[in-house]
Coordinates of C-alpha atoms and ligand atoms in Angstrom, one line a residue:
M1 CA 152.3 236.7 -22.3
T2 CA 148.5 236.8 -21.9
A3 CA 146.8 237.4 -18.5
A4 CA 145.8 233.7 -18.4
D5 CA 149.5 232.7 -18.9
T6 CA 150.5 235.0 -16.0
T7 CA 147.8 233.6 -13.7
S8 CA 148.9 230.0 -14.5
S9 CA 152.6 230.7 -14.0
R10 CA 151.8 232.2 -10.7
A11 CA 149.7 229.2 -9.8
V12 CA 152.5 226.8 -10.8
A13 CA 155.0 228.8 -8.7
A14 CA 152.7 228.7 -5.7
L15 CA 152.2 225.0 -6.3
R16 CA 155.9 224.2 -6.4
E17 CA 156.9 226.3 -3.5
G18 CA 158.8 224.3 -0.9
F19 CA 158.5 221.0 -2.7
I20 CA 161.3 219.0 -4.2
D21 CA 162.0 220.3 -7.7
D22 CA 161.1 217.1 -9.6
L23 CA 157.6 216.5 -7.9
F24 CA 155.8 218.5 -10.6
V25 CA 156.2 218.5 -14.4
T26 CA 154.9 221.6 -16.1
D27 CA 156.6 221.5 -19.5
P28 CA 153.7 221.4 -22.1
E29 CA 155.8 219.3 -24.4
I30 CA 155.6 216.5 -21.7
T31 CA 152.3 217.2 -20.1
V32 CA 150.6 217.1 -23.5
S33 CA 151.2 213.3 -23.6
F34 CA 148.8 213.0 -20.6
S35 CA 146.0 215.2 -21.9
R36 CA 143.9 212.7 -23.8
D37 CA 142.3 209.4 -22.8
R38 CA 141.5 206.5 -25.1
T39 CA 138.2 208.0 -26.2
G40 CA 140.2 210.7 -28.0
A41 CA 137.2 212.9 -27.4
Y42 CA 138.4 214.9 -24.4
F43 CA 141.5 217.0 -24.4
G44 CA 142.9 219.0 -21.4
L45 CA 146.4 220.2 -21.0
P46 CA 147.1 219.9 -17.2
L47 CA 148.4 222.9 -15.2
A48 CA 151.0 220.4 -13.8
I49 CA 151.6 216.8 -13.5
A50 CA 152.5 215.6 -10.0
R51 CA 154.6 212.5 -9.6
P52 CA 154.5 211.5 -5.9
R53 CA 156.5 208.7 -4.4
S54 CA 154.4 208.1 -1.4
A55 CA 150.9 208.6 0.2
G56 CA 152.5 211.3 2.3
E57 CA 153.4 213.2 -0.9
V58 CA 150.0 212.7 -2.3
S59 CA 148.6 214.2 0.9
A60 CA 150.9 217.2 0.7
I61 CA 149.8 217.8 -2.9
L62 CA 146.1 217.6 -2.1
I63 CA 146.5 220.0 0.9
R64 CA 148.5 222.5 -1.3
C65 CA 146.0 222.3 -4.2
A66 CA 143.0 222.7 -1.9
K67 CA 144.7 225.8 -0.3
L68 CA 145.3 227.3 -3.7
G69 CA 141.9 226.4 -5.1
L70 CA 143.3 224.3 -7.9
G71 CA 141.4 221.3 -9.2
V72 CA 143.1 217.9 -9.0
V73 CA 142.5 214.7 -11.0
P74 CA 144.2 211.3 -10.4
Q75 CA 145.3 209.6 -13.5
G76 CA 146.1 205.9 -14.1
G77 CA 147.1 204.5 -17.5
L78 CA 144.6 206.8 -19.4
T79 CA 142.8 203.8 -20.9
G80 CA 139.5 205.0 -19.4
L81 CA 136.7 205.4 -21.9
V82 CA 134.6 208.2 -20.4
G83 CA 136.9 211.2 -20.4
A84 CA 137.3 211.2 -16.5
A85 CA 141.1 211.1 -16.1
V86 CA 141.9 214.1 -18.4
S87 CA 142.3 217.6 -17.1
D88 CA 139.5 220.1 -17.7
S89 CA 140.4 222.2 -20.7
V90 CA 138.9 225.5 -19.4
S91 CA 140.3 225.4 -15.8
P92 CA 143.5 223.3 -16.1
E93 CA 143.8 220.8 -13.2
V94 CA 146.8 219.3 -11.5
V95 CA 147.0 215.7 -12.7
I96 CA 148.4 213.1 -10.2
R97 CA 150.3 210.3 -11.9
F98 CA 151.4 207.2 -10.2
D99 CA 154.4 206.0 -12.2
R100 CA 156.6 206.3 -9.1
M101 CA 154.2 204.4 -6.9
S102 CA 154.0 201.2 -8.9
A103 CA 155.6 198.6 -6.7
V104 CA 154.2 195.1 -6.0
R105 CA 154.7 195.1 -2.3
S106 CA 153.8 191.5 -1.5
V107 CA 152.3 188.3 -3.0
D108 CA 151.0 185.8 -0.5
P109 CA 150.4 182.4 -2.1
I110 CA 149.0 180.9 1.1
G111 CA 146.6 183.6 2.1
Y112 CA 145.9 184.3 -1.6
A113 CA 146.3 188.0 -1.4
M114 CA 148.7 190.6 -2.9
V115 CA 149.4 194.2 -2.1
V116 CA 150.3 196.6 -4.8
E117 CA 150.7 200.3 -5.2
A118 CA 148.1 202.3 -7.2
G119 CA 150.5 202.9 -10.1
C120 CA 151.2 199.2 -10.7
V121 CA 150.3 198.3 -14.3
L122 CA 147.7 195.6 -14.3
E123 CA 149.8 193.3 -16.4
T124 CA 152.7 193.6 -14.0
A125 CA 150.5 192.8 -11.1
K126 CA 149.2 189.7 -13.0
Q127 CA 152.7 188.6 -13.7
A128 CA 153.8 189.0 -10.1
A129 CA 150.8 186.8 -9.1
E130 CA 151.7 184.2 -11.7
A131 CA 155.3 184.1 -10.5
E132 CA 153.8 182.6 -7.3
D133 CA 151.6 180.3 -9.2
C134 CA 148.6 182.5 -8.5
L135 CA 146.0 184.3 -10.7
L136 CA 144.9 187.9 -10.4
P137 CA 141.8 187.5 -12.6
I138 CA 141.2 191.0 -13.8
T139 CA 141.6 190.5 -17.5
F140 CA 140.9 192.8 -20.5
G141 CA 142.3 194.4 -23.6
S142 CA 144.1 197.4 -22.0
Q143 CA 145.8 195.4 -19.2
G144 CA 149.2 196.2 -20.5
S145 CA 148.6 200.0 -19.9
C146 CA 145.9 200.5 -17.2
R147 CA 147.0 200.8 -13.6
I148 CA 145.5 199.2 -10.5
G149 CA 144.3 202.7 -9.1
G150 CA 142.4 203.2 -12.4
N151 CA 140.9 199.7 -12.2
I152 CA 139.7 200.4 -8.7
A153 CA 138.4 203.8 -9.4
T154 CA 136.4 202.4 -12.4
N155 CA 135.5 199.1 -10.8
A156 CA 136.8 197.5 -13.9
G157 CA 135.2 194.3 -15.3
G158 CA 136.5 192.3 -18.2
F159 CA 136.4 188.7 -19.5
N160 CA 136.5 186.8 -16.2
V161 CA 133.8 188.6 -14.2
L162 CA 131.4 185.7 -14.6
R163 CA 133.8 183.5 -12.5
Y164 CA 135.6 185.9 -10.3
G165 CA 133.5 189.1 -10.1
M166 CA 134.2 192.7 -10.8
T167 CA 137.2 194.6 -9.3
R168 CA 134.9 195.4 -6.4
D169 CA 134.7 191.7 -5.5
L170 CA 138.5 191.4 -5.6
V171 CA 139.6 194.2 -3.3
L172 CA 140.4 193.2 0.3
G173 CA 141.7 196.6 1.4
L174 CA 142.7 200.1 0.3
E175 CA 144.9 202.9 1.3
V176 CA 143.3 206.2 0.2
V177 CA 144.4 209.8 0.6
L178 CA 141.3 211.9 1.3
P179 CA 140.8 215.3 -0.2
D180 CA 141.6 217.0 3.2
G181 CA 145.0 215.2 3.1
R182 CA 144.3 212.5 5.7
V183 CA 145.5 209.1 4.8
W184 CA 142.8 206.4 5.4
D185 CA 144.5 203.2 6.2
G186 CA 142.2 200.4 5.2
L187 CA 145.0 198.3 3.6
R188 CA 144.2 194.9 5.1
T189 CA 144.2 191.4 3.7
L190 CA 141.4 190.2 6.0
R191 CA 138.8 188.0 4.4
K192 CA 136.3 188.8 7.0
D193 CA 135.9 192.1 8.8
N194 CA 132.4 193.2 9.9
R195 CA 133.4 196.2 11.9
G196 CA 130.7 198.6 10.7
Y197 CA 130.7 200.3 7.3
D198 CA 132.8 198.8 4.5
L199 CA 134.4 202.1 3.6
K200 CA 136.6 200.8 0.9
Q201 CA 133.6 200.0 -1.3
L202 CA 132.8 203.7 -1.4
F203 CA 136.0 204.4 -3.3
I204 CA 135.7 201.5 -5.7
G205 CA 134.0 202.8 -8.8
S206 CA 134.0 206.4 -7.5
E207 CA 136.0 207.6 -10.6
G208 CA 138.5 209.6 -8.5
T209 CA 135.8 211.8 -7.0
L210 CA 136.0 210.8 -3.3
G211 CA 139.7 210.1 -2.7
V212 CA 143.0 209.2 -4.2
V213 CA 143.8 205.5 -4.0
T214 CA 147.5 204.9 -3.2
A215 CA 147.6 201.1 -2.6
A216 CA 145.4 198.1 -2.7
A217 CA 145.2 194.6 -1.2
L218 CA 143.7 192.3 -3.8
K219 CA 142.4 188.7 -3.8
I220 CA 144.3 186.2 -5.9
F221 CA 143.4 182.6 -6.7
P222 CA 145.2 179.4 -7.5
R223 CA 146.5 179.7 -11.1
P224 CA 144.6 177.3 -13.3
S225 CA 146.9 174.7 -14.7
Q226 CA 144.5 173.9 -17.6
V227 CA 142.5 176.1 -19.9
Q228 CA 140.1 175.0 -22.6
T229 CA 138.8 177.4 -25.3
A230 CA 136.1 176.8 -27.8
L231 CA 134.4 178.8 -30.5
V232 CA 130.8 177.8 -31.0
G233 CA 128.5 178.9 -33.9
L234 CA 124.8 179.2 -33.0
R235 CA 121.5 180.2 -34.7
S236 CA 120.5 183.1 -32.4
T237 CA 121.3 185.0 -29.2
A238 CA 118.5 183.1 -27.6
D239 CA 120.4 179.9 -28.3
A240 CA 123.5 181.5 -26.9
M241 CA 121.7 182.1 -23.6
R242 CA 120.5 178.5 -23.6
L243 CA 124.0 177.3 -24.1
Y244 CA 125.2 179.6 -21.4
A245 CA 122.7 178.2 -18.9
K246 CA 123.6 174.7 -19.8
A247 CA 127.4 175.4 -19.7
R248 CA 127.3 176.9 -16.2
R249 CA 125.9 173.5 -15.0
G250 CA 127.5 171.1 -17.5
C251 CA 131.0 172.6 -16.9
S252 CA 130.9 172.2 -13.1
D253 CA 130.9 176.0 -12.9
L254 CA 134.4 176.1 -14.3
L255 CA 133.5 178.6 -17.0
S256 CA 135.8 181.6 -16.9
A257 CA 134.6 183.4 -20.0
F258 CA 131.6 183.3 -22.2
E259 CA 131.7 186.1 -24.9
F260 CA 129.2 186.5 -27.7
M261 CA 129.8 188.1 -31.1
L262 CA 127.4 188.6 -34.0
R263 CA 128.4 187.6 -37.5
D264 CA 128.7 191.2 -38.7
G265 CA 131.4 191.8 -36.1
V266 CA 133.3 188.7 -37.1
E267 CA 133.2 189.8 -40.8
L268 CA 134.5 193.2 -39.7
A269 CA 137.4 191.4 -38.0
F270 CA 138.2 189.5 -41.2
S271 CA 138.2 192.7 -43.2
H272 CA 140.6 194.3 -40.7
R273 CA 143.0 191.4 -40.4
P274 CA 143.0 189.5 -43.7
A275 CA 145.3 186.9 -42.2
L276 CA 142.5 185.7 -40.1
T277 CA 140.5 182.8 -41.5
D278 CA 137.0 181.7 -40.6
P279 CA 137.6 179.0 -37.9
L280 CA 134.3 177.3 -38.6
E281 CA 133.0 175.8 -41.8
T282 CA 129.5 177.0 -41.3
V283 CA 128.6 180.7 -41.3
C284 CA 126.5 181.3 -38.2
P285 CA 124.6 184.5 -37.1
V286 CA 126.0 184.2 -33.6
Y287 CA 129.2 183.0 -32.1
V288 CA 130.3 182.3 -28.5
L289 CA 133.9 182.2 -27.3
M290 CA 133.9 179.9 -24.2
E291 CA 136.8 179.4 -21.8
L292 CA 137.0 176.9 -19.0
S293 CA 139.8 176.8 -16.6
A294 CA 140.8 174.6 -13.6
G295 CA 143.6 173.3 -11.6
G296 CA 144.1 169.9 -10.0
A297 CA 143.0 166.5 -11.3
V298 CA 140.0 167.6 -13.4
D299 CA 139.7 166.2 -16.9
L300 CA 138.9 169.6 -18.4
P301 CA 138.9 168.6 -22.1
R302 CA 136.3 165.9 -21.3
V303 CA 134.2 168.4 -19.3
L304 CA 134.1 170.8 -22.2
E305 CA 133.4 168.0 -24.8
S306 CA 130.6 166.5 -22.8
C307 CA 129.1 169.9 -22.2
L308 CA 129.0 170.6 -25.9
E309 CA 127.7 167.2 -26.7
A310 CA 124.9 167.6 -24.2
A311 CA 124.0 171.0 -25.9
G312 CA 123.0 168.9 -28.9
D313 CA 121.2 170.8 -31.6
L314 CA 121.9 174.2 -30.0
V315 CA 125.5 174.0 -31.4
V316 CA 125.5 174.5 -35.2
D317 CA 129.3 174.3 -35.5
G318 CA 132.2 174.6 -33.2
V319 CA 135.9 174.1 -32.7
I320 CA 137.9 173.4 -29.5
A321 CA 141.4 174.8 -29.5
S322 CA 144.0 172.0 -29.4
S323 CA 146.9 174.3 -28.4
Q324 CA 147.5 177.6 -26.7
A325 CA 148.4 179.1 -30.1
Q326 CA 145.0 178.0 -31.5
A327 CA 143.2 179.4 -28.4
E328 CA 145.0 182.7 -29.0
R329 CA 143.9 182.7 -32.6
L330 CA 140.3 182.3 -31.5
W331 CA 140.6 185.1 -29.1
S332 CA 142.3 187.3 -31.8
L333 CA 139.1 187.2 -33.7
R334 CA 137.5 189.2 -30.9
E335 CA 140.4 191.5 -30.6
A336 CA 140.4 192.2 -34.3
M337 CA 136.7 193.0 -34.2
V338 CA 137.2 195.5 -31.4
E339 CA 140.2 197.1 -33.2
A340 CA 138.4 197.2 -36.6
Q341 CA 135.7 199.5 -35.3
S342 CA 138.1 202.4 -35.0
R343 CA 139.9 201.7 -38.3
D344 CA 138.2 204.7 -40.0
G345 CA 138.0 207.0 -37.0
P346 CA 135.9 207.3 -33.9
Y347 CA 132.8 205.2 -33.4
Y348 CA 130.0 205.3 -31.0
R349 CA 130.6 202.8 -28.1
T350 CA 128.4 201.6 -25.3
D351 CA 128.9 199.3 -22.4
V352 CA 125.3 198.8 -21.3
S353 CA 123.8 196.0 -19.2
V354 CA 120.4 194.4 -18.9
P355 CA 119.2 191.4 -16.8
I356 CA 121.0 188.4 -18.3
T357 CA 117.8 186.7 -19.5
S358 CA 116.8 189.9 -21.4
I359 CA 119.9 190.0 -23.7
P360 CA 118.1 188.5 -26.7
A361 CA 115.0 190.6 -26.5
F362 CA 117.1 193.7 -25.8
L363 CA 119.3 193.1 -28.8
D364 CA 116.4 192.4 -31.1
A365 CA 114.7 195.6 -30.1
A366 CA 117.8 197.8 -30.2
L367 CA 119.1 196.4 -33.6
A368 CA 115.6 196.8 -35.1
E369 CA 115.4 200.4 -34.0
L370 CA 118.9 201.1 -35.2
A371 CA 118.1 199.6 -38.6
A372 CA 114.9 201.7 -38.9
S373 CA 116.2 205.0 -37.6
L374 CA 119.9 205.0 -38.3
P375 CA 120.5 202.9 -41.3
E376 CA 123.7 204.8 -42.2
G377 CA 125.4 203.4 -39.0
R378 CA 126.8 199.9 -38.8
P379 CA 125.9 198.3 -35.4
I380 CA 128.4 195.9 -33.9
A381 CA 127.3 193.9 -30.9
Y382 CA 129.3 191.7 -28.6
G383 CA 129.6 191.2 -24.9
H384 CA 130.0 189.3 -21.7
V385 CA 126.9 187.1 -21.6
G386 CA 127.3 186.0 -18.0
D387 CA 127.3 189.6 -16.9
G388 CA 124.4 190.8 -19.0
N389 CA 126.9 193.3 -20.4
I390 CA 126.6 194.2 -24.1
H391 CA 128.8 196.5 -26.1
L392 CA 126.4 197.7 -28.7
N393 CA 128.4 200.1 -30.8
V394 CA 127.7 202.0 -34.0
V395 CA 130.4 202.5 -36.6
P396 CA 129.8 205.5 -38.9
P397 CA 129.9 205.2 -42.6
P398 CA 133.4 205.6 -44.2
G399 CA 134.1 209.2 -44.9
A400 CA 131.6 210.6 -42.5
S401 CA 132.4 214.2 -41.5
E402 CA 133.0 215.1 -37.8
E403 CA 129.6 216.8 -37.7
E404 CA 127.9 213.8 -39.2
R405 CA 129.6 211.5 -36.7
K406 CA 128.5 213.8 -33.8
T407 CA 124.9 213.7 -34.9
L408 CA 125.0 210.0 -35.4
F409 CA 126.6 209.4 -32.0
R410 CA 124.0 211.5 -30.3
R411 CA 121.1 209.8 -32.0
A412 CA 122.5 206.4 -31.4
E413 CA 123.0 207.2 -27.7
D414 CA 119.4 208.4 -27.3
L415 CA 118.1 205.4 -29.1
I416 CA 120.2 202.7 -27.4
F417 CA 119.8 204.1 -23.9
G418 CA 116.1 204.4 -24.5
V419 CA 115.9 200.7 -25.2
V420 CA 118.2 200.0 -22.1
D421 CA 115.7 202.0 -20.0
R422 CA 112.8 199.9 -21.2
F423 CA 114.6 196.7 -20.1
G424 CA 115.5 198.1 -16.7
G425 CA 119.2 198.1 -17.6
S426 CA 122.2 200.3 -16.9
I427 CA 123.8 202.8 -19.3
S428 CA 127.2 201.9 -17.8
A429 CA 128.1 198.3 -16.9
E430 CA 131.9 198.8 -16.9
H431 CA 133.4 202.1 -18.0
G432 CA 131.7 204.5 -15.6
V433 CA 130.0 207.8 -16.1
G434 CA 132.9 210.2 -16.2
R435 CA 132.1 213.1 -18.4
S436 CA 130.9 211.4 -21.5
K437 CA 127.9 209.8 -19.9
K438 CA 127.1 212.5 -17.5
R439 CA 124.2 214.0 -19.4
A440 CA 122.6 210.5 -19.9
F441 CA 123.2 209.6 -16.3
L442 CA 121.7 212.8 -14.9
E443 CA 118.6 212.4 -17.2
R444 CA 117.9 209.0 -15.6
V445 CA 119.1 209.1 -12.0
D446 CA 116.4 209.3 -9.4
P447 CA 116.4 212.3 -7.0
V448 CA 117.2 210.2 -3.9
T449 CA 120.2 208.6 -5.4
L450 CA 121.5 211.9 -6.7
D451 CA 121.0 213.5 -3.3
L452 CA 122.9 210.7 -1.6
F453 CA 125.7 211.0 -4.2
R454 CA 125.9 214.8 -3.5
T455 CA 125.9 214.3 0.2
L456 CA 128.7 211.8 0.1
K457 CA 130.7 214.0 -2.2
H458 CA 130.2 216.9 0.2
V459 CA 131.4 214.8 3.2
F460 CA 134.6 213.8 1.5
D461 CA 135.3 216.8 -0.6
P462 CA 133.2 219.9 0.5
T463 CA 134.9 222.3 -1.9
G464 CA 134.6 219.8 -4.8
F465 CA 138.2 220.3 -6.0
L466 CA 138.9 216.6 -6.6
S467 CA 137.8 215.3 -10.1
R468 CA 135.2 218.1 -10.3
G469 CA 132.4 217.6 -12.8
R470 CA 132.9 213.8 -13.2
I471 CA 129.8 211.7 -12.8
F472 CA 127.7 214.7 -11.7
D473 CA 128.1 218.5 -11.1
D474 CA 128.6 219.5 -7.5
Ligands
FAD1 C1 141.2 198.3 -25.4 C2 140.5 198.6 -24.2 C3 139.7 197.6 -23.6 C4 139.0 197.8 -22.4 N1 138.3 196.8 -21.9 C5 137.6 197.0 -20.7 C6 136.9 195.9 -20.1 O1 136.7 194.9 -20.7 N2 136.3 196.2 -18.9 C7 136.4 197.4 -18.3 O2 135.8 197.5 -17.2 N3 137.1 198.4 -18.8 C8 137.7 198.2 -20.0 N4 138.4 199.3 -20.6 C9 138.4 200.6 -19.9 C10 139.6 200.9 -19.1 O3 140.7 200.1 -19.4 C11 139.4 200.6 -17.6 O4 138.4 201.5 -17.2 C12 140.6 200.8 -16.7 O5 140.2 200.3 -15.4 C13 141.1 202.2 -16.5 O6 142.3 202.2 -15.9 P1 143.4 203.3 -16.1 O7 144.5 203.1 -15.2 O8 143.7 203.5 -17.5 O9 142.6 204.6 -15.6 P2 142.5 206.1 -16.2 O10 141.8 206.0 -17.5 O11 143.8 206.8 -16.1 O12 141.5 206.7 -15.1 C14 140.1 206.2 -15.0 C15 139.5 206.8 -13.8 O13 140.1 206.4 -12.6 C16 140.5 207.5 -11.9 N5 141.8 207.1 -11.2 C17 142.9 206.7 -11.8 N6 143.8 206.4 -10.8 C18 143.3 206.7 -9.6 C19 143.7 206.6 -8.3 N7 144.9 206.2 -8.0 N8 142.9 207.0 -7.3 C20 141.6 207.5 -7.6 N9 141.2 207.6 -8.9 C21 142.0 207.2 -9.9 C22 140.7 208.6 -12.9 O14 140.6 209.9 -12.3 C23 139.5 208.3 -13.8 O15 138.3 208.7 -13.2 C24 139.1 199.1 -21.8 C25 139.8 200.1 -22.4 C26 140.5 199.9 -23.6 C27 141.3 201.0 -24.2

């Protein structure tokens, strides 16, 4: 047994002392399953995994860890993409998991609110809302695995932000255990409450650095009884923006998704899933997946058709799904494109944003620079037009070594983020900073913002033991 092993078994014994035996899991054969997030780039075997059943137990865990000087990191479904939820590899942390705090406590179809525990899987929360004929609109690819606590801590976005907003816009109240063990009870379903500071907003998007979310009250909406989906082929991203502007008006603001993809991404999808066929007869440089949804007596098919008719020449080709199965096939094109990027190993991914109207100019500039400086990488661009949010990724050439990938990723990051800066954009529209974007974030953040971040962190967590080193260094 090495000296490090002895220290860690002493720490584990001190951690467990006086607690029910099954609160902590320390067997490395089990904890290893919770040591890597979806980036695959960060690995950290936790000292222990805590599995609390209540906010009270979370509080006791935090108090004990603070006393012992152990780092703590809350973990949701580990679908995060910035390495934030994984234990540090050098100083193993205590990971708090929420699989025992995953209940849907209530769904109120009159007040349009639901209360869920932090460990509730997003898909489960959505299904519970649906059972009451309501919609929890947070929607994206990892919804079958990510958990509400993780969605809140990352202020998750997704396909429906343009209609319903980010997670931040959907949270009515929170229960949070503070690093000193106090439970902050802000779990309310009030729509209006102007009693001073809106504290819940501090925790949303804080990537687990200010407190541990244990429950949330969320806004829900009437479930749309009709959905219309179309895939439209266009000549350019500038035309995609023109169509977006027209569609917002022409579709009575019933747009719930407006996703663009470039032809190269669509071809990547075809090569990945050969069963997929080109839904349009004409090959177009740019595609848009539009979704409209509504309830009540709205003639939604007519709204969509008239909007596309009014778009005239902008639309080169298009198809409106005539069934749910066909709509799913259209969406599977986008899914396949996302999956295909990782077919041959890790790729460089971004989730940048620029002002909505700058999307075409941003893409032109970034793609031209990538072509000139990194011709070996294959850029794949797609995104949520209505949010100005672009995933401009770079897929390395097949057979690239780990070293070659690293160099490519670093150069792609510098190049793409440099263009984002010129357009006054953000290097993280959705996924957060975590560890993977810390360097880039710190290179750009202004001193006043960083000072306020540090001051806030110090107020909540003066010793910095909660999610240490995520977003910035204490
Ligand atoms: C296929 C795929 C598609 C995706 N698409 C999108 C997308 O469209 N939009 C988008 O925004 N994201 C997307 N993501 C990223 C990811 O799914 C989201 O960031 C998600 O919200 C993370 O939730 P999680 O439960 O997996 O959190 P984790 O990855 O486990 O943790 C993420 C962060 O939250 C913190 N955290 C977790 N639980 C708590 C808690 N209870 N209290 C305090 N802090 C906590 C962690 O410490 C960490 O900092 C995608 C990921 C994948 C793999």
